[in-house]
Amino acid sequence: MSSTLSLLLSGAGTGLLAGGASCAAVQGGLLAGAVSRRTTANPGAPRRAAEPLAPVGAFLAGKLLSHTTLGVLLGIFGSALQPSPRTRAVLLIAAGLLMVFFALDLLGVKAVSRLVPRPPAAFGRLVRGRTKSSSRLAPAALGFATVLIPCGVTLSVELIAVTTGSAVAGAAVMAGFVIGTAPLFTLIGYVFRRASQNVSSYLAGVTGIIVAAIAVWTISSGLQAGGWLPTATTATTASAASAVGSVPAAVLPSPQAAPKTGAPQEPVTVDASGKQTIVLTVTDFYMPTVFTAKADVPTALVLRGADAGGCARAFTIPELGVEEIVKKNGDTRIDLGARKPGKLLFSCAMGMQGGTIDFQGDRA
């Protein structure tokens, strides 16, 4: 249950910080259609203060239903559909590039208008028919249809739903994402309802700029998730890497057997038999993010969950195709074998954070 809750909150955070603007760029037309033609039964009657929000609420309810249902399906078939870390990274980069086209289209760059994916003509006719309808169910139907037009950030969240391998967890991350996008969609819907065409055009331009910035972030995350680009946390702590070394130890203590003196445990140890163990502590972040270890030594990486949550739980080593869901509290062991000298990058599944293990040979 705690894992499902963390996925719900992680999805909501992603929707709030990135998904709202990204999805509004792609699905804003449906939202505008949902709110622009709704009329009251008695046009001469005064409007209630909450009336402009009613179609927006129905739109979001339809969207929540469709995306939660999709999350259930993605979770069920996750084990069969689960992509490798680098395949996911390529998809993230592709999603980011697609977002660039959407951003340029919103900014009025006509040269890219033909390159922007459009819904099928039949779907367009259905949408136009629904936007002209005064039915109270029309906004909900349009919201439900947004599942057919995913934005770039939605694609990355769908991939997380696939990796959960659970119907409940998949539904949680997708539902959380829609909940996170709700505040911005509500604001945009209210403005579309009240604003003039000139203001709406201005908002499209502003949204285009925001989406362009998010596109850069998405492409960067994809490069990091694929192990082709060090994460920001790795770059800022690289100067401290020399302070982390291999320290001989007879036995690597377990969390239950940790010394009571309060002395910190070394992150890299070598036991009496010559086997090396690297301990990465996983909370909502990775600690530390830079390791220095011996090359050509049998090595195991221990992912030590300490109330682990968020994206950090979806741990990947793209170069090796390793992907593990870290235990919330407990150890997950990964055999790295005897590594040759060089750097091994790791990150969370979305490339939002990560680190480096620098394997060094004996110096003459």
XYZ file of C-alpha atoms in Angstrom:
364
model
C 0.000 0.000 0.000
C 2.844 2.430 0.840
C 4.451 1.700 -2.534
C 1.170 2.417 -4.310
C 0.777 5.654 -2.354
C 4.292 6.754 -3.287
C 3.520 6.065 -6.952
C 0.304 8.076 -6.642
C 2.192 10.998 -5.116
C 5.028 10.657 -7.634
C 2.538 10.732 -10.489
C 0.796 13.763 -8.988
C 4.099 15.596 -8.601
C 5.034 14.885 -12.207
C 1.633 16.085 -13.390
C 1.793 19.248 -11.310
C 5.346 20.253 -12.230
C 5.554 19.144 -15.853
C 2.474 17.366 -17.150
C 0.019 20.257 -16.873
C 1.664 22.538 -19.414
C 2.765 19.677 -21.668
C -0.679 18.067 -21.834
C -2.419 21.419 -22.151
C -0.363 22.043 -25.280
C -1.566 18.792 -26.851
C -5.062 18.536 -25.388
C -5.920 22.218 -25.031
C -8.099 22.111 -28.133
C -10.319 19.463 -26.578
C -10.481 21.453 -23.351
C -11.423 24.612 -25.261
C -14.134 22.706 -27.091
C -15.418 21.306 -23.826
C -15.942 24.711 -22.254
C -16.601 27.067 -25.160
C -20.043 25.861 -26.297
C -21.710 24.914 -23.046
C -24.830 26.993 -22.525
C -27.366 27.224 -19.789
C -30.910 25.987 -20.230
C -32.129 29.583 -19.849
C -29.657 31.926 -21.589
C -31.258 34.973 -20.006
C -30.748 33.715 -16.463
C -27.764 35.008 -14.485
C -24.776 32.652 -14.304
C -23.690 31.132 -11.057
C -20.120 31.789 -9.985
C -19.144 28.126 -10.284
C -20.829 27.559 -13.659
C -17.685 28.087 -15.783
C -15.958 25.317 -13.826
C -18.701 22.707 -14.294
C -17.651 21.619 -17.817
C -13.991 21.662 -16.753
C -14.818 19.317 -13.871
C -16.674 16.966 -16.213
C -13.726 17.086 -18.650
C -11.245 16.184 -15.892
C -13.512 13.426 -14.571
C -13.596 11.817 -18.019
C -9.838 12.163 -18.316
C -9.293 10.613 -14.884
C -11.470 7.637 -15.777
C -9.747 6.913 -19.092
C -6.198 7.308 -17.770
C -6.846 5.236 -14.657
C -8.297 2.480 -16.832
C -5.224 2.673 -19.066
C -2.998 2.442 -15.973
C -4.762 -0.775 -14.951
C -4.153 -2.299 -18.393
C -0.520 -1.170 -18.532
C 0.118 -2.598 -15.075
C -1.474 -5.955 -15.959
C 0.596 -6.377 -19.097
C 3.705 -4.762 -17.621
C 5.777 -7.912 -17.408
C 5.190 -8.639 -21.094
C 5.540 -5.062 -22.355
C 8.311 -3.814 -20.065
C 11.001 -2.065 -22.153
C 14.704 -2.085 -21.326
C 16.165 1.021 -19.645
C 17.707 2.272 -22.877
C 14.547 1.582 -24.869
C 12.667 3.692 -22.323
C 15.347 6.365 -22.626
C 14.974 6.463 -26.416
C 11.199 6.800 -26.001
C 11.702 9.692 -23.579
C 14.011 11.441 -26.034
C 11.497 10.857 -28.833
C 8.752 12.266 -26.602
C 10.883 15.335 -25.920
C 11.512 15.896 -29.627
C 7.792 15.550 -30.278
C 7.135 18.161 -27.591
C 9.521 20.525 -29.422
C 7.310 20.261 -32.506
C 4.191 20.880 -30.433
C 5.837 23.932 -28.844
C 6.845 25.385 -32.225
C 3.335 24.749 -33.527
C 1.853 26.630 -30.559
C 4.254 29.505 -31.235
C 2.927 29.756 -34.788
C 5.894 28.285 -36.704
C 4.162 27.163 -39.889
C 7.128 25.112 -41.133
C 6.477 22.425 -38.512
C 2.689 22.302 -38.754
C 2.807 19.357 -41.154
C 5.181 17.455 -38.869
C 2.959 17.671 -35.790
C 0.931 14.468 -35.311
C -2.792 15.019 -35.701
C -5.685 12.797 -34.633
C -7.350 10.732 -37.387
C -9.919 12.622 -39.479
C -12.741 10.463 -38.118
C -11.712 11.310 -34.575
C -11.597 14.992 -35.515
C -15.137 14.857 -36.857
C -16.291 13.167 -33.673
C -14.631 15.850 -31.548
C -16.127 18.667 -33.590
C -19.529 17.095 -33.192
C -19.060 16.817 -29.464
C -17.824 20.392 -29.093
C -20.982 21.642 -30.819
C -23.164 19.567 -28.555
C -24.767 21.206 -25.539
C -25.088 17.855 -23.764
C -23.828 17.813 -20.206
C -21.959 14.600 -21.034
C -20.033 16.137 -23.936
C -17.180 17.599 -21.780
C -16.761 14.236 -20.017
C -16.619 12.451 -23.387
C -13.943 14.862 -24.605
C -11.963 14.376 -21.390
C -12.174 10.609 -21.823
C -10.876 11.001 -25.395
C -7.628 12.634 -24.218
C -6.223 9.151 -23.630
C -5.979 8.899 -27.428
C -3.822 12.047 -27.625
C -1.024 11.597 -25.041
C 1.495 14.346 -24.440
C 5.206 13.656 -24.059
C 5.171 13.616 -20.261
C 2.141 11.297 -20.318
C 4.192 8.833 -22.355
C 6.901 8.730 -19.696
C 4.313 8.212 -16.939
C 2.716 5.414 -18.970
C 6.118 3.752 -19.097
C 6.341 3.940 -15.317
C 2.903 2.318 -15.123
C 4.232 -0.505 -17.316
C 7.246 -1.064 -15.072
C 5.073 -1.490 -11.966
C 3.704 -4.811 -13.240
C 0.640 -4.243 -11.057
C -2.895 -3.173 -11.976
C -3.328 -1.211 -8.734
C 0.082 0.479 -8.937
C -0.374 1.272 -12.634
C -3.763 2.821 -11.930
C -2.288 4.803 -9.022
C 0.512 6.411 -11.018
C -1.797 7.343 -13.920
C -4.546 8.652 -11.627
C -1.986 10.663 -9.663
C -0.686 12.174 -12.885
C -4.161 13.377 -13.943
C -4.798 14.762 -10.449
C -1.507 16.660 -10.680
C -2.489 18.254 -14.006
C -5.922 19.248 -12.691
C -5.023 22.699 -11.225
C -3.534 24.028 -14.465
C -6.289 22.477 -16.591
C -8.878 24.074 -14.320
C -7.231 27.477 -14.651
C -6.873 27.186 -18.417
C -10.456 25.975 -18.789
C -11.769 28.861 -16.704
C -9.780 31.363 -18.770
C -10.956 29.813 -22.044
C -14.484 30.143 -20.727
C -14.092 33.798 -19.813
C -11.352 35.162 -22.045
C -11.492 36.725 -25.453
C -9.904 35.124 -28.510
C -6.917 37.483 -28.263
C -6.180 36.414 -24.704
C -6.532 32.740 -25.664
C -3.992 33.223 -28.474
C -1.631 34.900 -26.036
C -1.975 31.952 -23.645
C -1.154 29.557 -26.486
C 2.127 31.397 -27.032
C 3.024 31.354 -23.345
C 2.173 27.649 -23.158
C 4.402 27.030 -26.185
C 7.378 28.577 -24.381
C 6.700 26.471 -21.267
C 6.381 23.296 -23.330
C 9.664 24.063 -25.113
C 11.416 24.302 -21.742
C 9.831 21.024 -20.613
C 10.896 19.414 -23.899
C 14.527 20.257 -23.126
C 14.079 18.767 -19.647
C 12.495 15.608 -21.091
C 15.295 15.105 -23.652
C 17.886 15.679 -20.931
C 16.126 13.134 -18.709
C 16.131 10.630 -21.564
C 19.862 11.089 -22.127
C 20.469 10.627 -18.406
C 18.160 7.606 -18.192
C 20.077 6.013 -21.071
C 23.426 6.543 -19.381
C 24.629 8.917 -22.116
C 24.680 12.020 -19.929
C 25.689 12.329 -16.254
C 22.974 13.681 -13.989
C 23.262 17.118 -12.428
C 23.813 15.627 -8.979
C 26.714 13.567 -10.318
C 28.342 16.596 -11.908
C 28.078 18.760 -8.796
C 29.527 16.092 -6.503
C 32.231 14.768 -8.791
C 34.863 16.848 -6.973
C 34.135 14.823 -3.834
C 34.699 11.464 -5.505
C 38.321 11.260 -4.386
C 37.134 11.305 -0.783
C 35.310 8.006 -1.262
C 37.648 5.043 -1.411
C 37.834 1.320 -0.968
C 38.153 0.465 2.690
C 39.056 -3.102 3.718
C 36.584 -4.719 6.058
C 36.145 -8.248 7.248
C 32.357 -8.270 7.011
C 29.857 -5.780 5.630
C 27.348 -5.275 8.444
C 23.633 -5.543 7.753
C 21.228 -2.763 8.830
C 20.169 -4.857 11.830
C 23.768 -5.494 12.864
C 24.995 -1.936 12.379
C 27.281 -0.705 15.137
C 25.612 1.277 17.873
C 28.415 3.796 18.090
C 26.802 5.987 15.428
C 29.860 5.730 13.168
C 28.869 5.895 9.495
C 29.372 2.785 7.414
C 31.761 3.113 4.488
C 29.912 2.919 1.161
C 32.634 0.807 -0.479
C 34.173 -2.138 1.351
C 36.264 -5.197 0.504
C 35.982 -8.281 2.682
C 38.698 -10.753 3.620
C 37.989 -12.913 0.561
C 38.558 -9.974 -1.787
C 34.910 -9.401 -2.688
C 33.897 -5.773 -3.002
C 30.533 -4.389 -1.879
C 29.127 -0.972 -2.775
C 26.197 0.275 -0.701
C 23.868 2.853 -2.240
C 21.297 4.252 0.186
C 17.946 4.980 -1.456
C 15.455 7.378 0.124
C 13.722 9.821 -2.223
C 17.242 10.368 -3.498
C 20.487 8.414 -3.940
C 23.237 8.757 -1.319
C 26.034 9.091 -2.170
C 25.955 9.801 -5.891
C 29.661 9.289 -6.629
C 31.679 6.188 -5.718
C 35.292 5.211 -6.280
C 35.820 1.454 -6.353
C 38.479 -1.064 -7.345
C 38.438 -2.473 -10.848
C 38.939 -6.183 -11.652
C 37.449 -7.209 -8.301
C 34.224 -9.240 -7.885
C 31.696 -6.537 -6.984
C 28.144 -6.459 -5.677
C 25.981 -3.348 -5.524
C 23.552 -3.215 -2.594
C 20.562 -0.912 -2.953
C 19.642 -0.159 0.646
C 16.080 1.133 0.848
C 15.569 3.544 3.730
C 11.945 4.655 3.405
C 12.593 4.714 -0.341
C 10.055 6.483 -2.522
C 9.423 8.370 -5.718
C 11.375 7.920 -8.925
C 14.463 6.804 -6.981
C 12.847 3.399 -6.354
C 12.915 2.610 -10.089
C 16.678 2.024 -10.262
C 18.457 1.382 -13.557
C 21.970 0.769 -14.889
C 21.395 1.448 -18.602
C 24.725 0.058 -19.810
C 24.000 -3.333 -18.237
C 20.248 -3.354 -18.872
C 19.685 -3.628 -15.125
C 16.335 -2.486 -13.746
C 15.202 -3.000 -10.163
C 12.382 -1.712 -7.981
C 14.112 -0.915 -4.693
C 12.520 -2.252 -1.523
C 11.017 0.503 0.590
C 13.034 -0.756 3.558
C 15.538 -3.486 2.875
C 18.372 -4.567 0.603
C 18.348 -5.395 -3.090
C 21.585 -6.977 -4.278
C 22.955 -6.661 -7.830
C 26.005 -8.620 -9.025
C 28.250 -6.367 -11.122
C 30.992 -8.943 -11.682
C 34.615 -7.856 -12.015
C 34.445 -4.495 -13.777
C 37.208 -3.104 -15.963
C 38.481 0.419 -15.219
C 35.954 3.054 -16.209
C 32.783 4.785 -15.083
C 29.416 3.078 -14.683
C 26.403 5.389 -14.637
C 23.149 4.658 -12.811
C 19.907 6.612 -12.606
C 16.220 6.424 -11.818
C 13.938 5.227 -14.612
C 12.989 8.790 -15.619
C 16.566 10.095 -15.600
C 15.728 12.692 -12.954
C 18.610 11.715 -10.663
C 21.511 9.316 -10.653
C 25.198 8.893 -10.035
C 28.497 7.289 -11.052
C 30.652 4.405 -9.912
C 34.254 5.064 -10.957
C 36.155 1.773 -11.156
C 39.886 2.407 -10.935
C 42.765 0.030 -11.507
C 45.792 -0.314 -9.252
C 48.237 2.499 -9.771
C 51.835 1.611 -10.343
